[in-house]
PDB file of C-alpha atoms and ligand atoms in Angstrom:
ATOM      1  CA  MET R  24      89.461 114.580 105.251  1.00 93.00           C
ATOM      2  CA  ILE R  25      90.915 112.504 108.067  1.00 97.00           C
ATOM      3  CA  ASN R  26      89.830 111.388 111.481  1.00 97.00           C
ATOM      4  CA  ILE R  27      92.279 110.920 114.358  1.00 98.00           C
ATOM      5  CA  ASP R  28      91.420 108.589 117.212  1.00 98.00           C
ATOM      6  CA  LYS R  29      92.411 110.568 120.326  1.00 96.00           C
ATOM      7  CA  GLU R  30      92.567 107.399 122.434  1.00 97.00           C
ATOM      8  CA  LEU R  31      95.165 105.817 120.161  1.00 98.00           C
ATOM      9  CA  CYS R  32      97.094 108.980 119.197  1.00 98.00           C
ATOM     10  CA  THR R  33     100.420 109.505 121.023  1.00 98.00           C
ATOM     11  CA  SER R  34     100.921 113.047 119.656  1.00 98.00           C
ATOM     12  CA  CYS R  35     104.183 112.033 118.024  1.00 98.00           C
ATOM     13  CA  GLY R  36     103.539 114.616 115.267  1.00 98.00           C
ATOM     14  CA  LEU R  37     104.573 112.377 112.377  1.00 98.00           C
ATOM     15  CA  CYS R  38     101.222 112.856 110.602  1.00 98.00           C
ATOM     16  CA  ALA R  39     101.567 116.653 110.655  1.00 98.00           C
ATOM     17  CA  LYS R  40     105.190 116.474 109.470  1.00 98.00           C
ATOM     18  CA  ILE R  41     104.448 114.172 106.528  1.00 98.00           C
ATOM     19  CA  CYS R  42     101.331 116.043 105.370  1.00 98.00           C
ATOM     20  CA  GLU R  43     102.272 117.549 101.993  1.00 97.00           C
ATOM     21  CA  THR R  44      99.351 120.004 101.989  1.00 97.00           C
ATOM     22  CA  ARG R  45      99.991 121.083 105.607  1.00 97.00           C
ATOM     23  CA  ASP R  46      96.457 120.196 106.528  1.00 98.00           C
ATOM     24  CA  ILE R  47      97.268 118.901 110.030  1.00 98.00           C
ATOM     25  CA  ALA R  48      98.188 121.390 112.766  1.00 97.00           C
ATOM     26  CA  MET R  49     100.065 120.330 115.903  1.00 97.00           C
ATOM     27  CA  THR R  50      98.300 121.755 118.977  1.00 97.00           C
ATOM     28  CA  ASP R  51      98.696 121.266 122.720  1.00 96.00           C
ATOM     29  CA  GLU R  52      95.984 118.614 122.438  1.00 95.00           C
ATOM     30  CA  GLY R  53      97.832 116.791 119.659  1.00 96.00           C
ATOM     31  CA  PRO R  54      97.408 116.786 115.894  1.00 97.00           C
ATOM     32  CA  ALA R  55      94.324 118.576 114.556  1.00 97.00           C
ATOM     33  CA  PRO R  56      93.107 118.024 111.001  1.00 97.00           C
ATOM     34  CA  LEU R  57      92.301 121.382 109.382  1.00 97.00           C
ATOM     35  CA  GLY R  58      90.080 119.841 106.703  1.00 94.00           C
ATOM     36  CA  LYS R  59      90.915 122.526 104.118  1.00 96.00           C
ATOM     37  CA  ASP R  60      93.455 121.084 101.693  1.00 96.00           C
ATOM     38  CA  CYS R  61      93.508 117.358 102.417  1.00 97.00           C
ATOM     39  CA  SER R  62      94.308 115.457  99.210  1.00 97.00           C
ATOM     40  CA  GLU R  63      93.364 112.159 100.851  1.00 97.00           C
ATOM     41  CA  CYS R  64      96.766 110.721  99.931  1.00 97.00           C
ATOM     42  CA  GLY R  65      96.814 108.702 103.147  1.00 98.00           C
ATOM     43  CA  HIS R  66     100.444 109.405 104.116  1.00 98.00           C
ATOM     44  CA  CYS R  67      99.190 110.204 107.647  1.00 98.00           C
ATOM     45  CA  VAL R  68      97.407 106.837 107.780  1.00 98.00           C
ATOM     46  CA  ALA R  69     100.484 104.977 106.579  1.00 98.00           C
ATOM     47  CA  ILE R  70     103.003 106.716 108.838  1.00 98.00           C
ATOM     48  CA  CYS R  71     101.090 106.618 112.137  1.00 98.00           C
ATOM     49  CA  PRO R  72     102.812 104.086 114.439  1.00 98.00           C
ATOM     50  CA  ALA R  73      99.657 103.887 116.589  1.00 98.00           C
ATOM     51  CA  SER R  74      97.210 103.259 113.741  1.00 98.00           C
ATOM     52  CA  ALA R  75      95.211 106.247 114.982  1.00 98.00           C
ATOM     53  CA  VAL R  76      94.426 107.911 111.639  1.00 98.00           C
ATOM     54  CA  GLU R  77      91.724 107.028 109.142  1.00 98.00           C
ATOM     55  CA  LEU R  78      90.539 108.585 105.906  1.00 98.00           C
ATOM     56  CA  VAL R  79      86.910 109.628 106.147  1.00 97.00           C
ATOM     57  CA  GLY R  80      84.864 108.100 103.330  1.00 97.00           C
ATOM     58  CA  TYR R  81      87.317 105.291 102.648  1.00 98.00           C
ATOM     59  CA  ASP R  82      87.137 101.679 103.794  1.00 97.00           C
ATOM     60  CA  SER R  83      89.721 101.312 106.584  1.00 96.00           C
ATOM     61  CA  ARG R  84      89.426  97.526 106.354  1.00 97.00           C
ATOM     62  CA  GLU R  85      91.512  97.775 103.179  1.00 97.00           C
ATOM     63  CA  VAL R  86      94.510  99.040 105.136  1.00 97.00           C
ATOM     64  CA  LEU R  87      97.216  96.372 105.363  1.00 97.00           C
ATOM     65  CA  PRO R  88      99.864  96.596 108.075  1.00 96.00           C
ATOM     66  CA  PHE R  89     103.389  96.337 106.700  1.00 96.00           C
ATOM     67  CA  SER R  90     105.109  93.008 106.923  1.00 96.00           C
ATOM     68  CA  PRO R  91     108.306  92.198 105.002  1.00 94.00           C
ATOM     69  CA  ASP R  92     107.074  88.673 104.205  1.00 95.00           C
ATOM     70  CA  ARG R  93     104.043  90.032 102.356  1.00 95.00           C
ATOM     71  CA  PHE R  94     105.446  93.175 100.799  1.00 96.00           C
ATOM     72  CA  HIS R  95     109.093  92.663  99.954  1.00 96.00           C
ATOM     73  CA  ILE R  96     110.007  92.061  96.294  1.00 96.00           C
ATOM     74  CA  ASP R  97     113.508  90.986  95.416  1.00 97.00           C
ATOM     75  CA  PRO R  98     114.766  93.687  92.997  1.00 98.00           C
ATOM     76  CA  ASP R  99     116.499  91.171  90.711  1.00 98.00           C
ATOM     77  CA  ILE R 100     113.295  89.173  90.403  1.00 98.00           C
ATOM     78  CA  LEU R 101     111.302  92.341  89.745  1.00 98.00           C
ATOM     79  CA  GLN R 102     113.752  93.448  87.059  1.00 98.00           C
ATOM     80  CA  ASN R 103     113.688  90.014  85.420  1.00 98.00           C
ATOM     81  CA  PHE R 104     109.909  89.887  85.622  1.00 98.00           C
ATOM     82  CA  MET R 105     109.622  93.231  83.840  1.00 98.00           C
ATOM     83  CA  LYS R 106     112.156  92.129  81.218  1.00 98.00           C
ATOM     84  CA  PHE R 107     110.349  88.845  80.575  1.00 98.00           C
ATOM     85  CA  ARG R 108     106.834  90.216  80.057  1.00 98.00           C
ATOM     86  CA  ARG R 109     105.806  90.354  76.425  1.00 98.00           C
ATOM     87  CA  SER R 110     102.968  91.748  74.389  1.00 98.00           C
ATOM     88  CA  THR R 111     100.526  88.913  73.774  1.00 98.00           C
ATOM     89  CA  ARG R 112      99.021  88.578  70.304  1.00 98.00           C
ATOM     90  CA  ARG R 113      97.810  84.990  70.547  1.00 98.00           C
ATOM     91  CA  PHE R 114      95.101  84.184  73.035  1.00 98.00           C
ATOM     92  CA  LEU R 115      93.347  81.000  74.091  1.00 98.00           C
ATOM     93  CA  GLN R 116      89.561  81.047  74.004  1.00 95.00           C
ATOM     94  CA  ARG R 117      89.606  80.053  77.715  1.00 97.00           C
ATOM     95  CA  LYS R 118      88.262  82.980  79.686  1.00 97.00           C
ATOM     96  CA  PRO R 119      90.226  84.338  82.649  1.00 98.00           C
ATOM     97  CA  GLU R 120      88.530  83.886  85.992  1.00 98.00           C
ATOM     98  CA  GLN R 121      86.631  86.873  87.371  1.00 98.00           C
ATOM     99  CA  ASP R 122      88.969  87.185  90.386  1.00 98.00           C
ATOM    100  CA  LYS R 123      91.953  87.540  88.043  1.00 98.00           C
ATOM    101  CA  ILE R 124      90.277  90.346  86.098  1.00 98.00           C
ATOM    102  CA  GLU R 125      89.445  91.997  89.417  1.00 98.00           C
ATOM    103  CA  ALA R 126      93.075  91.688  90.566  1.00 98.00           C
ATOM    104  CA  VAL R 127      94.188  93.439  87.369  1.00 99.00           C
ATOM    105  CA  LEU R 128      91.677  96.231  88.050  1.00 99.00           C
ATOM    106  CA  GLU R 129      92.891  96.468  91.642  1.00 98.00           C
ATOM    107  CA  ALA R 130      96.419  97.123  90.344  1.00 98.00           C
ATOM    108  CA  GLY R 131      94.942 100.051  88.423  1.00 98.00           C
ATOM    109  CA  ARG R 132      92.964 101.299  91.387  1.00 98.00           C
ATOM    110  CA  TYR R 133      96.067 101.478  93.578  1.00 98.00           C
ATOM    111  CA  SER R 134      98.121 103.385  91.001  1.00 98.00           C
ATOM    112  CA  PRO R 135      99.232 106.906  91.814  1.00 98.00           C
ATOM    113  CA  THR R 136      97.324 109.749  90.150  1.00 97.00           C
ATOM    114  CA  ALA R 137      98.226 113.428  89.844  1.00 96.00           C
ATOM    115  CA  CYS R 138      97.027 115.286  92.968  1.00 96.00           C
ATOM    116  CA  ASN R 139      95.605 111.926  94.059  1.00 97.00           C
ATOM    117  CA  ASP R 140      92.573 112.706  91.900  1.00 96.00           C
ATOM    118  CA  GLN R 141      91.684 109.015  91.379  1.00 97.00           C
ATOM    119  CA  LEU R 142      89.471 109.900  88.436  1.00 97.00           C
ATOM    120  CA  LEU R 143      90.060 106.707  86.489  1.00 98.00           C
ATOM    121  CA  ARG R 144      87.111 104.616  85.343  1.00 98.00           C
ATOM    122  CA  TYR R 145      87.302 101.194  83.771  1.00 98.00           C
ATOM    123  CA  VAL R 146      85.020  99.607  81.193  1.00 98.00           C
ATOM    124  CA  VAL R 147      85.548  95.850  81.023  1.00 98.00           C
ATOM    125  CA  VAL R 148      84.116  94.265  77.913  1.00 98.00           C
ATOM    126  CA  GLU R 149      83.564  90.532  77.700  1.00 98.00           C
ATOM    127  CA  LYS R 150      80.034  89.650  76.628  1.00 98.00           C
ATOM    128  CA  ASP R 151      79.728  92.575  74.186  1.00 98.00           C
ATOM    129  CA  LEU R 152      83.076  91.777  72.602  1.00 98.00           C
ATOM    130  CA  PRO R 153      81.799  90.207  69.335  1.00 96.00           C
ATOM    131  CA  ALA R 154      79.642  93.242  68.511  1.00 95.00           C
ATOM    132  CA  LEU R 155      82.227  95.690  69.760  1.00 98.00           C
ATOM    133  CA  ARG R 156      84.928  94.061  67.643  1.00 98.00           C
ATOM    134  CA  ASN R 157      83.106  95.123  64.466  1.00 97.00           C
ATOM    135  CA  LEU R 158      82.608  98.642  65.781  1.00 98.00           C
ATOM    136  CA  LEU R 159      86.289  98.881  66.698  1.00 98.00           C
ATOM    137  CA  TRP R 160      87.345  97.731  63.239  1.00 98.00           C
ATOM    138  CA  GLU R 161      84.984 100.267  61.668  1.00 98.00           C
ATOM    139  CA  GLY R 162      86.464 102.991  63.875  1.00 98.00           C
ATOM    140  CA  ALA R 163      89.985 101.826  63.018  1.00 98.00           C
ATOM    141  CA  ALA R 164      89.145 101.938  59.299  1.00 98.00           C
ATOM    142  CA  ALA R 165      87.666 105.443  59.656  1.00 98.00           C
ATOM    143  CA  TYR R 166      90.829 106.579  61.418  1.00 98.00           C
ATOM    144  CA  ALA R 167      93.040 104.844  58.831  1.00 98.00           C
ATOM    145  CA  GLN R 168      91.214 106.509  55.939  1.00 98.00           C
ATOM    146  CA  ARG R 169      91.462 109.903  57.557  1.00 98.00           C
ATOM    147  CA  ALA R 170      95.127 109.487  58.468  1.00 98.00           C
ATOM    148  CA  LYS R 171      95.998 107.668  55.225  1.00 98.00           C
ATOM    149  CA  ASP R 172      97.358 104.786  57.298  1.00 98.00           C
ATOM    150  CA  ASN R 173      97.668 102.166  54.562  1.00 98.00           C
ATOM    151  CA  TYR R 174      99.154  99.598  56.929  1.00 97.00           C
ATOM    152  CA  LEU R 175      96.037  99.637  59.094  1.00 98.00           C
ATOM    153  CA  LEU R 176      93.712  99.850  56.076  1.00 98.00           C
ATOM    154  CA  GLY R 177      95.337  96.724  54.651  1.00 98.00           C
ATOM    155  CA  ARG R 178      94.718  94.949  57.932  1.00 98.00           C
ATOM    156  CA  TYR R 179      91.099  96.078  57.898  1.00 98.00           C
ATOM    157  CA  HIS R 180      90.609  94.588  54.409  1.00 98.00           C
ATOM    158  CA  GLU R 181      92.278  91.392  55.608  1.00 98.00           C
ATOM    159  CA  PHE R 182      89.814  91.247  58.516  1.00 98.00           C
ATOM    160  CA  MET R 183      86.847  91.774  56.197  1.00 98.00           C
ATOM    161  CA  GLU R 184      87.997  89.340  53.513  1.00 98.00           C
ATOM    162  CA  SER R 185      88.722  86.633  56.088  1.00 98.00           C
ATOM    163  CA  HIS R 186      85.255  87.191  57.621  1.00 97.00           C
ATOM    164  CA  GLY R 187      86.870  88.074  60.931  1.00 97.00           C
ATOM    165  CA  GLN R 188      89.196  85.065  61.000  1.00 97.00           C
ATOM    166  CA  ILE R 189      92.330  87.229  60.756  1.00 98.00           C
ATOM    167  CA  ASP R 190      91.978  89.873  63.430  1.00 98.00           C
ATOM    168  CA  THR R 191      95.117  91.932  63.908  1.00 98.00           C
ATOM    169  CA  LEU R 192      93.316  94.525  66.004  1.00 98.00           C
ATOM    170  CA  LEU R 193      92.157  92.403  68.950  1.00 98.00           C
ATOM    171  CA  TYR R 194      94.046  89.167  68.206  1.00 98.00           C
ATOM    172  CA  GLY R 195      91.328  86.968  69.699  1.00 98.00           C
ATOM    173  CA  CYS R 196      91.564  88.365  73.232  1.00 98.00           C
ATOM    174  CA  THR R 197      88.693  87.469  75.561  1.00 98.00           C
ATOM    175  CA  HIS R 198      88.523  90.794  77.433  1.00 98.00           C
ATOM    176  CA  LEU R 199      89.098  94.444  76.685  1.00 98.00           C
ATOM    177  CA  ILE R 200      89.654  96.994  79.397  1.00 99.00           C
ATOM    178  CA  PHE R 201      89.090 100.627  78.448  1.00 99.00           C
ATOM    179  CA  ILE R 202      90.811 102.967  80.880  1.00 98.00           C
ATOM    180  CA  MET R 203      88.911 106.240  81.003  1.00 98.00           C
ATOM    181  CA  ALA R 204      90.414 109.395  82.517  1.00 97.00           C
ATOM    182  CA  PRO R 205      90.675 113.141  81.958  1.00 95.00           C
ATOM    183  CA  ASN R 206      94.382 112.849  81.128  1.00 92.00           C
ATOM    184  CA  GLU R 207      96.667 110.287  79.615  1.00 97.00           C
ATOM    185  CA  ASN R 208      99.382 110.200  82.277  1.00 98.00           C
ATOM    186  CA  ASP R 209      97.289 108.668  85.044  1.00 98.00           C
ATOM    187  CA  ALA R 210      95.833 106.070  82.696  1.00 98.00           C
ATOM    188  CA  CYS R 211      99.257 105.126  81.304  1.00 98.00           C
ATOM    189  CA  ILE R 212     100.673 104.575  84.769  1.00 98.00           C
ATOM    190  CA  ALA R 213      97.673 102.473  85.772  1.00 98.00           C
ATOM    191  CA  SER R 214      97.785 100.419  82.598  1.00 98.00           C
ATOM    192  CA  SER R 215     101.462  99.635  83.051  1.00 98.00           C
ATOM    193  CA  ARG R 216     100.802  98.230  86.506  1.00 98.00           C
ATOM    194  CA  MET R 217      97.750  96.353  85.265  1.00 98.00           C
ATOM    195  CA  GLU R 218      99.785  94.775  82.487  1.00 98.00           C
ATOM    196  CA  LEU R 219     102.400  93.594  84.993  1.00 98.00           C
ATOM    197  CA  MET R 220      99.704  92.210  87.288  1.00 98.00           C
ATOM    198  CA  ALA R 221      98.111  90.397  84.354  1.00 98.00           C
ATOM    199  CA  ASN R 222     101.438  88.751  83.614  1.00 98.00           C
ATOM    200  CA  ALA R 223     101.919  87.845  87.278  1.00 98.00           C
ATOM    201  CA  LEU R 224      98.540  86.093  87.148  1.00 98.00           C
ATOM    202  CA  GLY R 225      99.553  84.034  84.116  1.00 98.00           C
ATOM    203  CA  LEU R 226      97.479  86.168  81.737  1.00 98.00           C
ATOM    204  CA  GLY R 227      98.627  87.877  78.584  1.00 98.00           C
ATOM    205  CA  ALA R 228      98.036  91.540  77.845  1.00 98.00           C
ATOM    206  CA  LEU R 229      98.441  93.920  74.933  1.00 98.00           C
ATOM    207  CA  TYR R 230      98.277  97.702  74.734  1.00 98.00           C
ATOM    208  CA  LEU R 231      95.921  98.576  71.886  1.00 98.00           C
ATOM    209  CA  GLY R 232      96.961 101.987  70.597  1.00 98.00           C
ATOM    210  CA  TYR R 233      94.961 101.391  67.418  1.00 98.00           C
ATOM    211  CA  CYS R 234      91.814 100.822  69.458  1.00 98.00           C
ATOM    212  CA  LYS R 235      92.245 104.181  71.144  1.00 98.00           C
ATOM    213  CA  LEU R 236      92.428 105.786  67.699  1.00 98.00           C
ATOM    214  CA  ALA R 237      89.373 103.766  66.655  1.00 98.00           C
ATOM    215  CA  VAL R 238      87.398 105.137  69.597  1.00 98.00           C
ATOM    216  CA  GLU R 239      88.459 108.689  68.768  1.00 98.00           C
ATOM    217  CA  ALA R 240      87.155 108.167  65.215  1.00 98.00           C
ATOM    218  CA  SER R 241      83.828 106.610  66.242  1.00 98.00           C
ATOM    219  CA  PRO R 242      80.927 108.504  67.849  1.00 98.00           C
ATOM    220  CA  ALA R 243      79.180 105.139  68.388  1.00 98.00           C
ATOM    221  CA  LEU R 244      82.104 103.818  70.429  1.00 98.00           C
ATOM    222  CA  ARG R 245      82.390 106.998  72.433  1.00 98.00           C
ATOM    223  CA  LYS R 246      78.693 106.751  73.242  1.00 98.00           C
ATOM    224  CA  TYR R 247      79.010 103.081  74.189  1.00 98.00           C
ATOM    225  CA  LEU R 248      81.884 103.935  76.528  1.00 98.00           C
ATOM    226  CA  GLU R 249      79.895 106.841  77.979  1.00 98.00           C
ATOM    227  CA  GLU R 250      82.725 109.249  77.291  1.00 98.00           C
ATOM    228  CA  THR R 251      82.622 112.747  78.703  1.00 97.00           C
ATOM    229  CA  PRO R 252      85.328 115.429  78.482  1.00 93.00           C
ATOM    230  CA  GLU R 253      86.457 114.341  81.977  1.00 94.00           C
ATOM    231  CA  SER R 254      86.324 110.639  81.199  1.00 98.00           C
ATOM    232  CA  ARG R 255      87.823 109.865  77.810  1.00 98.00           C
ATOM    233  CA  THR R 256      89.415 106.671  76.520  1.00 98.00           C
ATOM    234  CA  GLN R 257      93.101 106.962  77.293  1.00 98.00           C
ATOM    235  CA  VAL R 258      94.365 103.375  77.147  1.00 98.00           C
ATOM    236  CA  VAL R 259      92.858 100.150  75.846  1.00 98.00           C
ATOM    237  CA  LEU R 260      94.211  96.855  77.157  1.00 98.00           C
ATOM    238  CA  ALA R 261      93.532  93.427  75.668  1.00 98.00           C
ATOM    239  CA  LEU R 262      93.543  90.539  78.111  1.00 98.00           C
ATOM    240  CA  GLY R 263      93.254  86.781  78.018  1.00 98.00           C
ATOM    241  CA  TYR R 264      95.170  83.579  78.567  1.00 98.00           C
ATOM    242  CA  PRO R 265      98.187  83.564  76.256  1.00 98.00           C
ATOM    243  CA  ASP R 266      98.476  80.871  73.596  1.00 98.00           C
ATOM    244  CA  VAL R 267     102.236  81.227  73.450  1.00 97.00           C
ATOM    245  CA  THR R 268     105.224  80.184  75.566  1.00 97.00           C
ATOM    246  CA  TRP R 269     108.245  82.441  75.865  1.00 97.00           C
ATOM    247  CA  HIS R 270     111.631  80.923  76.607  1.00 98.00           C
ATOM    248  CA  ARG R 271     113.779  83.974  77.195  1.00 98.00           C
ATOM    249  CA  THR R 272     113.961  87.738  77.365  1.00 98.00           C
ATOM    250  CA  VAL R 273     114.885  89.836  74.321  1.00 98.00           C
ATOM    251  CA  PRO R 274     117.543  92.511  73.857  1.00 98.00           C
ATOM    252  CA  ARG R 275     116.714  96.201  73.782  1.00 98.00           C
ATOM    253  CA  LYS R 276     118.461  99.217  72.308  1.00 98.00           C
ATOM    254  CA  PRO R 277     121.244 100.530  74.549  1.00 98.00           C
ATOM    255  CA  LEU R 278     120.194 102.823  77.366  1.00 98.00           C
ATOM    256  CA  GLN R 279     120.262 106.476  76.355  1.00 98.00           C
ATOM    257  CA  VAL R 280     121.100 108.418  79.453  1.00 98.00           C
ATOM    258  CA  GLN R 281     122.896 111.603  80.306  1.00 98.00           C
ATOM    259  CA  TRP R 282     124.440 111.770  83.752  1.00 98.00           C
ATOM    260  CA  LYS R 283     124.838 115.379  84.701  1.00 98.00           C
TER     261      LYS R 283
HETATM  262  C1  FMN F   9     101.174 102.791  73.851  1.00 74.65           C
HETATM  263  C2  FMN F   9     101.279 101.466  73.146  1.00 74.65           C
HETATM  264  C3  FMN F   9     100.377 101.157  72.139  1.00 74.65           C
HETATM  265  C4  FMN F   9     100.460  99.931  71.487  1.00 74.65           C
HETATM  266  N1  FMN F   9      99.516  99.612  70.538  1.00 74.65           N
HETATM  267  C5  FMN F   9      99.566  98.405  69.923  1.00 74.65           C
HETATM  268  C6  FMN F   9      98.564  98.004  68.995  1.00 74.65           C
HETATM  269  O1  FMN F   9      97.615  98.741  68.706  1.00 74.65           O
HETATM  270  N2  FMN F   9      98.661  96.782  68.422  1.00 74.65           N
HETATM  271  C7  FMN F   9      99.691  95.928  68.719  1.00 74.65           C
HETATM  272  O2  FMN F   9      99.739  94.839  68.155  1.00 74.65           O
HETATM  273  N3  FMN F   9     100.651  96.272  69.617  1.00 74.65           N
HETATM  274  C8  FMN F   9     100.606  97.461  70.237  1.00 74.65           C
HETATM  275  N4  FMN F   9     101.558  97.810  71.164  1.00 74.65           N
HETATM  276  C9  FMN F   9     102.590  96.839  71.530  1.00 74.65           C
HETATM  277  C10 FMN F   9     103.984  97.217  71.011  1.00 74.65           C
HETATM  278  O3  FMN F   9     104.055  96.964  69.638  1.00 74.65           O
HETATM  279  C11 FMN F   9     105.006  96.374  71.799  1.00 74.65           C
HETATM  280  O4  FMN F   9     104.984  96.803  73.143  1.00 74.65           O
HETATM  281  C12 FMN F   9     106.417  96.497  71.270  1.00 74.65           C
HETATM  282  O5  FMN F   9     106.510  95.901  69.995  1.00 74.65           O
HETATM  283  C13 FMN F   9     107.438  95.802  72.179  1.00 74.65           C
HETATM  284  O6  FMN F   9     107.097  94.441  72.387  1.00 74.65           O
HETATM  285  P1  FMN F   9     106.843  93.875  73.835  1.00 74.65           P
HETATM  286  O7  FMN F   9     105.669  94.611  74.401  1.00 74.65           O
HETATM  287  O8  FMN F   9     106.550  92.414  73.662  1.00 74.65           O
HETATM  288  O9  FMN F   9     108.055  94.127  74.673  1.00 74.65           O
HETATM  289  C14 FMN F   9     101.483  99.014  71.829  1.00 74.65           C
HETATM  290  C15 FMN F   9     102.383  99.355  72.844  1.00 74.65           C
HETATM  291  C16 FMN F   9     102.282 100.551  73.494  1.00 74.65           C
HETATM  292  C17 FMN F   9     103.254 100.857  74.612  1.00 74.65           C
END
């Protein structure tokens, strides 16, 4: 639902034209929100030259006016940045500052979601990590036994025999972020942006596919994460300061593309 400030509105009609759900009618008195199918995408807020539109129920103080200095990213730099980021599997014990974790979460919060549902929920684990680590390994072992994944089982035995010294599930990260959502697509998109933001902040990140499987195999973990059918673990991200320095990018397989 939107609100239009009649004092500021110039009746240019841009909000009605951009509205994907056709929820703004143009009348003789100017644009009129119909309030039936608004998806709260905010296109009308962003396009209004007079700053006359606000989303009801959202904090308008978050709205940033465009300025090239603050918003422009050089495409070459962006491409290089994305090529240079690496999965981190060695972490320092130094904990990332709270504002950096919050900036990573903010990158998730601003990610697009299907129908603008914004149903993602995040569980950030720091203080519970030692106890959770054992539960995750138990879940991973349960999955590995069920799936006959001998690679993962071997790693579980290595973890147990080393009394937790060799941990190839969490790699000594200081934080885990569980991204909870009804579907995988929204969570994957959010996690990709969060990973990039983590790297921009000087943090290291790692997608933990095995941890997702561990959660699926563990009722205790699902309870801890307060899973519901609408809010299931879709992506698990490890975070922390990296204990590794990269000197270059790496090659990838050639692009597979069909131009038609
Ligand atoms: C969906 C997904 C799940 C992953 N799960 C794991 C994991 O459980 N453990 C791990 O060490 N790496 C995991 N990775 C990291 C990949 O192994 C890594 O991205 C790949 O080797 C390429 O390396 P790079 O990320 O440094 O470019 C995962 C990556 C993705 C995209």
